[in-house]
Amino acid sequence: METNTVQTQKGIQNAIITSSDLLKHWQGHRRLTRRVIEAFPDDKLFTYSVGGMRPFSELALEMIHMAAPGVRGVLTGKWATFGEMEKEKLTPKTKEELLQLWDKTTEQIDELWPQIPAERFREVDLAFGQYEDVNYATVFYFIDNEIHHRGQGYVYLRSLGIEPPFFWER
């Protein structure tokens, strides 16, 4: 059973949310974003944009390049620069390849997350050599970034005449 308190330098402080609950929340967002990827027509996922924004496949890749490497950084305190670890990987060319990469990333998150010691969430790191903050706030950034880009995907889908998944069905 997971404790509902965290140790701080000033003593014990009640936690609002457990690490496992935060992961559950994020994975709900990830399931919804996956459904947005699935909703795109194959011929639009890699090419369609509105107002000069990037195609949704590029936005999804940004989320992928942030997610598992970000969790690895929170776990270890060792951060590659953004996208550095992914440069070696092939860029997906089809929706199916993108979804496979999304799912592999989800598996990596699920494997690494439980290994993060509770105190690591309160430590300050320079994530990806760019974002200095306490690690729990960095995780919030990963989630916020995903929600932001998923919103762009909703705009794309609506402009294509496609009803996006309900945002509350996570």
Short mmCIF file of C-alpha atoms in Angstrom, two decimals:
data_model
loop_
_atom_site.label_atom_id
_atom_site.label_comp_id
_atom_site.label_asym_id
_atom_site.label_seq_id
_atom_site.Cartn_x
_atom_site.Cartn_y
_atom_site.Cartn_z
CA MET A 1 0.00 0.00 0.00
CA GLU A 2 1.34 3.41 -0.94
CA THR A 3 1.71 6.02 1.77
CA ASN A 4 -0.15 9.30 1.52
CA THR A 5 2.64 11.37 3.06
CA VAL A 6 5.99 12.56 1.78
CA GLN A 7 9.16 13.31 3.75
CA THR A 8 10.42 16.87 3.36
CA GLN A 9 13.33 18.73 4.91
CA LYS A 10 10.91 20.29 7.41
CA GLY A 11 9.27 17.01 8.35
CA ILE A 12 6.24 15.11 7.12
CA GLN A 13 3.79 16.84 4.82
CA ASN A 14 0.45 15.46 3.65
CA ALA A 15 0.41 14.59 -0.02
CA ILE A 16 -2.50 15.64 -2.20
CA ILE A 17 -1.93 12.86 -4.71
CA THR A 18 0.15 9.71 -4.69
CA SER A 19 2.74 8.89 -7.31
CA SER A 20 0.58 6.05 -8.61
CA ASP A 21 -2.45 8.36 -8.84
CA LEU A 22 -0.40 10.90 -10.80
CA LEU A 23 0.69 8.18 -13.21
CA LYS A 24 -2.92 7.00 -13.56
CA HIS A 25 -3.97 10.59 -14.36
CA TRP A 26 -1.23 10.99 -16.98
CA GLN A 27 -1.93 7.61 -18.55
CA GLY A 28 -5.57 8.66 -18.90
CA HIS A 29 -4.39 11.64 -20.93
CA ARG A 30 -2.10 9.37 -22.95
CA ARG A 31 -4.99 7.01 -23.77
CA LEU A 32 -7.04 9.98 -24.96
CA THR A 33 -4.17 11.35 -27.07
CA ARG A 34 -3.75 7.90 -28.61
CA ARG A 35 -7.41 8.00 -29.65
CA VAL A 36 -6.81 11.41 -31.26
CA ILE A 37 -3.95 9.89 -33.29
CA GLU A 38 -6.28 7.04 -34.31
CA ALA A 39 -8.98 9.52 -35.40
CA PHE A 40 -6.74 11.12 -38.03
CA PRO A 41 -7.12 9.95 -41.61
CA ASP A 42 -3.89 8.25 -42.72
CA ASP A 43 -3.32 10.83 -45.44
CA LYS A 44 -3.64 13.81 -43.04
CA LEU A 45 -1.75 12.74 -39.90
CA PHE A 46 1.68 13.60 -41.35
CA THR A 47 0.75 16.48 -43.63
CA TYR A 48 -2.26 18.46 -42.43
CA SER A 49 -1.84 21.67 -40.47
CA VAL A 50 -3.79 24.82 -39.69
CA GLY A 51 -2.34 28.31 -39.46
CA GLY A 52 1.25 27.20 -39.87
CA MET A 53 1.21 24.78 -36.92
CA ARG A 54 3.09 21.51 -37.23
CA PRO A 55 1.27 18.37 -38.41
CA PHE A 56 -0.15 16.29 -35.58
CA SER A 57 2.37 13.50 -36.17
CA GLU A 58 5.16 15.94 -35.25
CA LEU A 59 3.29 17.04 -32.14
CA ALA A 60 2.81 13.40 -31.11
CA LEU A 61 6.52 12.75 -31.66
CA GLU A 62 7.35 15.68 -29.39
CA MET A 63 5.17 14.11 -26.69
CA ILE A 64 6.88 10.75 -27.24
CA HIS A 65 10.36 12.29 -27.08
CA MET A 66 9.46 13.97 -23.80
CA ALA A 67 7.58 11.18 -22.02
CA ALA A 68 9.80 8.13 -21.39
CA PRO A 69 13.07 10.11 -21.45
CA GLY A 70 11.46 12.52 -18.98
CA VAL A 71 10.45 9.73 -16.62
CA ARG A 72 13.98 8.30 -16.95
CA GLY A 73 15.37 11.73 -16.02
CA VAL A 74 13.13 12.03 -12.97
CA LEU A 75 14.19 8.53 -11.92
CA THR A 76 17.94 8.92 -12.40
CA GLY A 77 18.63 12.65 -12.29
CA LYS A 78 20.47 12.25 -15.59
CA TRP A 79 18.92 14.18 -18.43
CA ALA A 80 19.80 14.04 -22.10
CA THR A 81 19.11 17.16 -24.11
CA PHE A 82 15.62 17.13 -25.59
CA GLY A 83 15.27 14.54 -28.35
CA GLU A 84 18.91 13.39 -28.06
CA MET A 85 18.06 9.83 -27.15
CA GLU A 86 15.53 9.56 -29.97
CA LYS A 87 17.74 10.81 -32.81
CA GLU A 88 18.91 7.26 -33.46
CA LYS A 89 15.38 5.95 -33.87
CA LEU A 90 13.57 5.93 -37.17
CA THR A 91 10.86 8.48 -37.64
CA PRO A 92 7.51 6.75 -38.12
CA LYS A 93 6.08 7.05 -41.62
CA THR A 94 2.62 5.56 -41.00
CA LYS A 95 -0.08 5.90 -38.40
CA GLU A 96 0.51 2.29 -37.36
CA GLU A 97 4.24 2.95 -36.79
CA LEU A 98 3.41 6.08 -34.77
CA LEU A 99 0.91 4.17 -32.64
CA GLN A 100 3.46 1.38 -32.05
CA LEU A 101 5.99 3.96 -30.88
CA TRP A 102 3.32 5.55 -28.66
CA ASP A 103 2.56 2.17 -27.11
CA LYS A 104 6.23 1.34 -26.59
CA THR A 105 6.66 4.68 -24.82
CA THR A 106 3.68 3.89 -22.59
CA GLU A 107 5.26 0.55 -21.66
CA GLN A 108 8.53 2.30 -20.79
CA ILE A 109 6.70 4.80 -18.58
CA ASP A 110 4.85 2.00 -16.81
CA GLU A 111 8.13 0.14 -16.23
CA LEU A 112 10.18 3.12 -15.00
CA TRP A 113 7.60 5.09 -12.99
CA PRO A 114 7.29 2.71 -10.00
CA GLN A 115 11.08 2.85 -9.58
CA ILE A 116 11.06 6.61 -8.87
CA PRO A 117 11.74 7.22 -5.16
CA ALA A 118 9.18 9.59 -3.62
CA GLU A 119 11.85 12.13 -2.68
CA ARG A 120 12.91 12.51 -6.34
CA PHE A 121 9.63 14.31 -7.08
CA ARG A 122 10.67 17.09 -4.67
CA GLU A 123 14.21 17.48 -6.01
CA VAL A 124 15.17 20.17 -8.51
CA ASP A 125 16.64 19.10 -11.85
CA LEU A 126 17.47 20.80 -15.12
CA ALA A 127 15.22 18.70 -17.34
CA PHE A 128 16.52 18.19 -20.88
CA GLY A 129 19.10 20.89 -20.21
CA GLN A 130 16.31 23.49 -20.48
CA TYR A 131 13.69 23.39 -17.72
CA GLU A 132 14.85 23.86 -14.13
CA ASP A 133 12.15 23.02 -11.62
CA VAL A 134 11.14 20.50 -9.00
CA ASN A 135 10.53 17.18 -10.67
CA TYR A 136 6.82 17.00 -9.86
CA ALA A 137 6.35 20.32 -11.68
CA THR A 138 8.34 18.95 -14.61
CA VAL A 139 5.95 15.99 -14.77
CA PHE A 140 3.05 18.47 -14.75
CA TYR A 141 4.76 20.17 -17.69
CA PHE A 142 4.82 16.87 -19.61
CA ILE A 143 1.08 16.52 -19.02
CA ASP A 144 0.32 20.18 -19.81
CA ASN A 145 2.35 19.98 -23.01
CA GLU A 146 0.41 16.91 -24.09
CA ILE A 147 -2.95 18.56 -23.35
CA HIS A 148 -1.89 21.67 -25.29
CA HIS A 149 -0.84 19.72 -28.37
CA ARG A 150 -3.85 17.43 -28.16
CA GLY A 151 -5.98 20.59 -28.29
CA GLN A 152 -4.26 21.47 -31.56
CA GLY A 153 -5.15 17.99 -32.79
CA TYR A 154 -8.78 18.66 -31.89
CA VAL A 155 -8.71 21.82 -34.00
CA TYR A 156 -7.25 19.86 -36.92
CA LEU A 157 -9.84 17.10 -36.62
CA ARG A 158 -12.74 19.57 -36.42
CA SER A 159 -11.43 21.48 -39.43
CA LEU A 160 -11.41 18.14 -41.30
CA GLY A 161 -15.05 17.55 -40.31
CA ILE A 162 -14.11 14.81 -37.81
CA GLU A 163 -15.59 14.75 -34.31
CA PRO A 164 -12.68 14.29 -31.86
CA PRO A 165 -12.95 11.98 -28.85
CA PHE A 166 -14.66 13.52 -25.82
CA PHE A 167 -11.92 15.06 -23.68
CA TRP A 168 -13.42 13.77 -20.46
CA GLU A 169 -13.29 10.13 -21.58
CA ARG A 170 -9.82 9.30 -20.32
#
